[in-house]
Amino acid sequence: MYSEKVMDHFQNPRNVGEIENASGVGTVGNAKCGDIMRIFLDIDDEGIVRDAKFKTFGCGAAVATSSMATELVKGKTIQEALQVTNKAVMEALDGLPPVKVHCSLLAEEAIHAALWDYAEKHGIVIEGLEKPKNDISEGEEEEEY
Ligand code: FES
């Protein structure tokens, strides 16, 4: 049911931990499943994501998607990091079962929340970035679960 890559990133998650004095920190949750993800980004003066770490209190797919999402944003510009969508994370993991797609949304939203935090701290506006939700289950249809 899970791809080898998902199992690998679940069993050997990359970038677990925190970044002290991170440039941006994003925390999002999903009230329906109770999972919470926090992503830390270290962004340099050139606007390049130098490091990314995560702490996830959640299911295996949430751990695997946080691991892959942090791998994907490292070395990227802010605009490129914004393109690390849940679809990109899922593709990099060779797919997720349909009931687990929402876990990858948590990763996308946590990255956006960390970028939002960075933008607020620096008084800048990141083009194309909307204010992230704290709870991604807000406003979603019941039948998606
Ligand atoms: Fe909710 Fe995976 S079950 S994030």
PDB file of C-alpha atoms and ligand atoms in Angstrom:
ATOM      1  CA  MET A   1       0.000   0.000   0.000  1.00  0.00           C
ATOM      2  CA  TYR A   2       2.935   2.351   0.607  1.00  0.00           C
ATOM      3  CA  SER A   3       5.743   2.907  -1.870  1.00  0.00           C
ATOM      4  CA  GLU A   4       9.283   1.985  -0.902  1.00  0.00           C
ATOM      5  CA  LYS A   5      10.178   5.666  -0.733  1.00  0.00           C
ATOM      6  CA  VAL A   6       7.362   6.374   1.705  1.00  0.00           C
ATOM      7  CA  MET A   7       8.493   3.485   3.900  1.00  0.00           C
ATOM      8  CA  ASP A   8      12.102   4.670   3.698  1.00  0.00           C
ATOM      9  CA  HIS A   9      11.269   8.250   4.691  1.00  0.00           C
ATOM     10  CA  PHE A  10       8.979   7.003   7.440  1.00  0.00           C
ATOM     11  CA  GLN A  11      11.566   4.635   8.900  1.00  0.00           C
ATOM     12  CA  ASN A  12      14.597   6.865   8.305  1.00  0.00           C
ATOM     13  CA  PRO A  13      13.178  10.372   8.311  1.00  0.00           C
ATOM     14  CA  ARG A  14      15.585  13.079   7.125  1.00  0.00           C
ATOM     15  CA  ASN A  15      15.930  16.451   8.850  1.00  0.00           C
ATOM     16  CA  VAL A  16      14.206  15.618  12.122  1.00  0.00           C
ATOM     17  CA  GLY A  17      14.725  18.279  14.758  1.00  0.00           C
ATOM     18  CA  GLU A  18      14.657  21.999  15.263  1.00  0.00           C
ATOM     19  CA  ILE A  19      16.668  24.950  14.007  1.00  0.00           C
ATOM     20  CA  GLU A  20      17.640  27.401  16.700  1.00  0.00           C
ATOM     21  CA  ASN A  21      16.825  30.977  15.732  1.00  0.00           C
ATOM     22  CA  ALA A  22      15.185  29.749  12.541  1.00  0.00           C
ATOM     23  CA  SER A  23      14.384  32.335   9.869  1.00  0.00           C
ATOM     24  CA  GLY A  24      10.857  31.021   9.742  1.00  0.00           C
ATOM     25  CA  VAL A  25       8.808  28.486  11.694  1.00  0.00           C
ATOM     26  CA  GLY A  26       5.469  27.139  10.562  1.00  0.00           C
ATOM     27  CA  THR A  27       3.106  24.996  12.580  1.00  0.00           C
ATOM     28  CA  VAL A  28      -0.054  23.529  11.173  1.00  0.00           C
ATOM     29  CA  GLY A  29      -2.434  20.855  12.277  1.00  0.00           C
ATOM     30  CA  ASN A  30      -5.418  18.953  11.132  1.00  0.00           C
ATOM     31  CA  ALA A  31      -8.088  18.912  13.805  1.00  0.00           C
ATOM     32  CA  LYS A  32      -9.797  15.917  12.231  1.00  0.00           C
ATOM     33  CA  CYS A  33      -6.925  13.463  12.549  1.00  0.00           C
ATOM     34  CA  GLY A  34      -5.151  15.384  15.325  1.00  0.00           C
ATOM     35  CA  ASP A  35      -1.814  15.473  13.533  1.00  0.00           C
ATOM     36  CA  ILE A  36       0.521  18.438  13.939  1.00  0.00           C
ATOM     37  CA  MET A  37       3.567  19.371  11.888  1.00  0.00           C
ATOM     38  CA  ARG A  38       6.175  22.059  12.544  1.00  0.00           C
ATOM     39  CA  ILE A  39       8.743  23.060   9.941  1.00  0.00           C
ATOM     40  CA  PHE A  40      11.819  25.225  10.590  1.00  0.00           C
ATOM     41  CA  LEU A  41      13.577  27.029   7.746  1.00  0.00           C
ATOM     42  CA  ASP A  42      16.966  28.676   7.712  1.00  0.00           C
ATOM     43  CA  ILE A  43      17.008  31.242   4.898  1.00  0.00           C
ATOM     44  CA  ASP A  44      20.151  33.225   4.061  1.00  0.00           C
ATOM     45  CA  ASP A  45      20.509  36.838   2.911  1.00  0.00           C
ATOM     46  CA  GLU A  46      20.240  35.768  -0.717  1.00  0.00           C
ATOM     47  CA  GLY A  47      16.842  34.228  -0.014  1.00  0.00           C
ATOM     48  CA  ILE A  48      18.096  30.655  -0.327  1.00  0.00           C
ATOM     49  CA  VAL A  49      16.795  27.962   2.007  1.00  0.00           C
ATOM     50  CA  ARG A  50      20.011  26.730   3.598  1.00  0.00           C
ATOM     51  CA  ASP A  51      18.455  24.235   5.978  1.00  0.00           C
ATOM     52  CA  ALA A  52      15.102  22.770   6.869  1.00  0.00           C
ATOM     53  CA  LYS A  53      14.056  20.638   9.799  1.00  0.00           C
ATOM     54  CA  PHE A  54      10.781  19.293  11.087  1.00  0.00           C
ATOM     55  CA  LYS A  55       8.957  17.931  14.065  1.00  0.00           C
ATOM     56  CA  THR A  56       5.828  16.001  13.328  1.00  0.00           C
ATOM     57  CA  PHE A  57       3.389  14.553  15.773  1.00  0.00           C
ATOM     58  CA  GLY A  58       1.397  12.449  13.408  1.00  0.00           C
ATOM     59  CA  CYS A  59       0.923   9.434  11.231  1.00  0.00           C
ATOM     60  CA  GLY A  60       3.588   7.674   9.181  1.00  0.00           C
ATOM     61  CA  ALA A  61       2.608   9.442   5.979  1.00  0.00           C
ATOM     62  CA  ALA A  62       2.863  12.802   7.743  1.00  0.00           C
ATOM     63  CA  VAL A  63       6.394  11.903   8.873  1.00  0.00           C
ATOM     64  CA  ALA A  64       7.361  10.723   5.374  1.00  0.00           C
ATOM     65  CA  THR A  65       5.939  13.836   3.705  1.00  0.00           C
ATOM     66  CA  SER A  66       7.652  16.175   6.184  1.00  0.00           C
ATOM     67  CA  SER A  67      10.910  14.351   5.586  1.00  0.00           C
ATOM     68  CA  MET A  68      10.590  14.621   1.803  1.00  0.00           C
ATOM     69  CA  ALA A  69       9.293  18.205   1.905  1.00  0.00           C
ATOM     70  CA  THR A  70      12.287  19.372   3.967  1.00  0.00           C
ATOM     71  CA  GLU A  71      14.636  17.571   1.554  1.00  0.00           C
ATOM     72  CA  LEU A  72      12.969  19.228  -1.431  1.00  0.00           C
ATOM     73  CA  VAL A  73      13.129  22.808  -0.136  1.00  0.00           C
ATOM     74  CA  LYS A  74      16.807  22.707   0.848  1.00  0.00           C
ATOM     75  CA  GLY A  75      18.966  24.739  -1.495  1.00  0.00           C
ATOM     76  CA  LYS A  76      15.950  26.330  -3.157  1.00  0.00           C
ATOM     77  CA  THR A  77      15.015  29.980  -3.509  1.00  0.00           C
ATOM     78  CA  ILE A  78      11.909  31.174  -1.686  1.00  0.00           C
ATOM     79  CA  GLN A  79       9.923  31.160  -4.930  1.00  0.00           C
ATOM     80  CA  GLU A  80      11.081  27.636  -5.721  1.00  0.00           C
ATOM     81  CA  ALA A  81      10.258  26.492  -2.189  1.00  0.00           C
ATOM     82  CA  LEU A  82       6.764  27.821  -2.740  1.00  0.00           C
ATOM     83  CA  GLN A  83       6.434  25.395  -5.646  1.00  0.00           C
ATOM     84  CA  VAL A  84       7.022  22.424  -3.335  1.00  0.00           C
ATOM     85  CA  THR A  85       3.348  21.570  -3.278  1.00  0.00           C
ATOM     86  CA  ASN A  86       1.738  18.503  -1.811  1.00  0.00           C
ATOM     87  CA  LYS A  87       1.637  17.085  -5.356  1.00  0.00           C
ATOM     88  CA  ALA A  88       5.380  17.584  -5.751  1.00  0.00           C
ATOM     89  CA  VAL A  89       5.985  15.898  -2.398  1.00  0.00           C
ATOM     90  CA  MET A  90       3.713  12.998  -3.312  1.00  0.00           C
ATOM     91  CA  GLU A  91       5.398  12.571  -6.688  1.00  0.00           C
ATOM     92  CA  ALA A  92       8.805  12.514  -5.047  1.00  0.00           C
ATOM     93  CA  LEU A  93       7.523   9.766  -2.751  1.00  0.00           C
ATOM     94  CA  ASP A  94       6.092   7.748  -5.666  1.00  0.00           C
ATOM     95  CA  GLY A  95       2.563   8.420  -4.506  1.00  0.00           C
ATOM     96  CA  LEU A  96       0.401   8.073  -1.430  1.00  0.00           C
ATOM     97  CA  PRO A  97      -2.841   6.151  -0.900  1.00  0.00           C
ATOM     98  CA  PRO A  98      -5.894   8.417  -1.419  1.00  0.00           C
ATOM     99  CA  VAL A  99      -6.812   8.463   2.287  1.00  0.00           C
ATOM    100  CA  LYS A 100      -3.322   9.798   3.032  1.00  0.00           C
ATOM    101  CA  VAL A 101      -3.305  12.687   0.583  1.00  0.00           C
ATOM    102  CA  HIS A 102      -4.293  15.109   3.350  1.00  0.00           C
ATOM    103  CA  CYS A 103      -1.046  14.268   5.160  1.00  0.00           C
ATOM    104  CA  SER A 104       0.942  15.731   2.273  1.00  0.00           C
ATOM    105  CA  LEU A 105      -1.210  18.861   2.427  1.00  0.00           C
ATOM    106  CA  LEU A 106       0.012  19.328   5.974  1.00  0.00           C
ATOM    107  CA  ALA A 107       3.596  19.422   4.633  1.00  0.00           C
ATOM    108  CA  GLU A 108       2.773  21.999   1.964  1.00  0.00           C
ATOM    109  CA  GLU A 109       0.920  24.156   4.436  1.00  0.00           C
ATOM    110  CA  ALA A 110       3.684  23.915   7.061  1.00  0.00           C
ATOM    111  CA  ILE A 111       6.255  25.134   4.500  1.00  0.00           C
ATOM    112  CA  HIS A 112       3.957  27.999   3.559  1.00  0.00           C
ATOM    113  CA  ALA A 113       3.463  28.846   7.228  1.00  0.00           C
ATOM    114  CA  ALA A 114       7.242  28.914   7.779  1.00  0.00           C
ATOM    115  CA  LEU A 115       7.701  31.171   4.728  1.00  0.00           C
ATOM    116  CA  TRP A 116       4.898  33.401   5.989  1.00  0.00           C
ATOM    117  CA  ASP A 117       6.626  33.677   9.352  1.00  0.00           C
ATOM    118  CA  TYR A 118       9.896  34.553   7.592  1.00  0.00           C
ATOM    119  CA  ALA A 119       8.148  37.228   5.504  1.00  0.00           C
ATOM    120  CA  GLU A 120       6.485  38.734   8.566  1.00  0.00           C
ATOM    121  CA  LYS A 121       9.757  38.842  10.503  1.00  0.00           C
ATOM    122  CA  HIS A 122      11.465  40.591   7.581  1.00  0.00           C
ATOM    123  CA  GLY A 123       8.577  42.873   6.690  1.00  0.00           C
ATOM    124  CA  ILE A 124       8.431  41.549   3.133  1.00  0.00           C
ATOM    125  CA  VAL A 125       5.702  40.178   0.910  1.00  0.00           C
ATOM    126  CA  ILE A 126       6.299  36.874  -0.859  1.00  0.00           C
ATOM    127  CA  GLU A 127       4.489  36.922  -4.159  1.00  0.00           C
ATOM    128  CA  GLY A 128       1.975  34.105  -4.489  1.00  0.00           C
ATOM    129  CA  LEU A 129       1.984  33.234  -0.795  1.00  0.00           C
ATOM    130  CA  GLU A 130      -1.345  33.328   0.983  1.00  0.00           C
ATOM    131  CA  LYS A 131      -1.791  33.400   4.728  1.00  0.00           C
ATOM    132  CA  PRO A 132      -1.683  29.752   5.798  1.00  0.00           C
ATOM    133  CA  LYS A 133      -4.321  28.148   7.974  1.00  0.00           C
ATOM    134  CA  ASN A 134      -3.484  26.801  11.398  1.00  0.00           C
ATOM    135  CA  ASP A 135      -5.903  23.947  10.877  1.00  0.00           C
ATOM    136  CA  ILE A 136      -5.995  22.528   7.371  1.00  0.00           C
ATOM    137  CA  SER A 137      -9.246  20.666   8.005  1.00  0.00           C
ATOM    138  CA  GLU A 138     -11.091  24.012   8.204  1.00  0.00           C
ATOM    139  CA  GLY A 139     -13.615  24.372   5.442  1.00  0.00           C
ATOM    140  CA  GLU A 140     -12.941  20.969   3.960  1.00  0.00           C
ATOM    141  CA  GLU A 141     -15.686  18.647   2.864  1.00  0.00           C
ATOM    142  CA  GLU A 142     -16.478  15.750   5.173  1.00  0.00           C
ATOM    143  CA  GLU A 143     -16.407  13.183   2.381  1.00  0.00           C
ATOM    144  CA  GLU A 144     -12.725  13.764   1.748  1.00  0.00           C
ATOM    145  CA  TYR A 145     -12.045  11.607   4.774  1.00  0.00           C
TER     146      TYR A 145
HETATM  147 FE1  FES B   1      -3.690  13.112   9.355  1.00  0.00          FE
HETATM  148 FE2  FES B   1      -1.769  11.667   8.369  1.00  0.00          FE
HETATM  149  S1  FES B   1      -3.625  10.947   9.242  1.00  0.00           S
HETATM  150  S2  FES B   1      -1.756  13.765   8.735  1.00  0.00           S
END
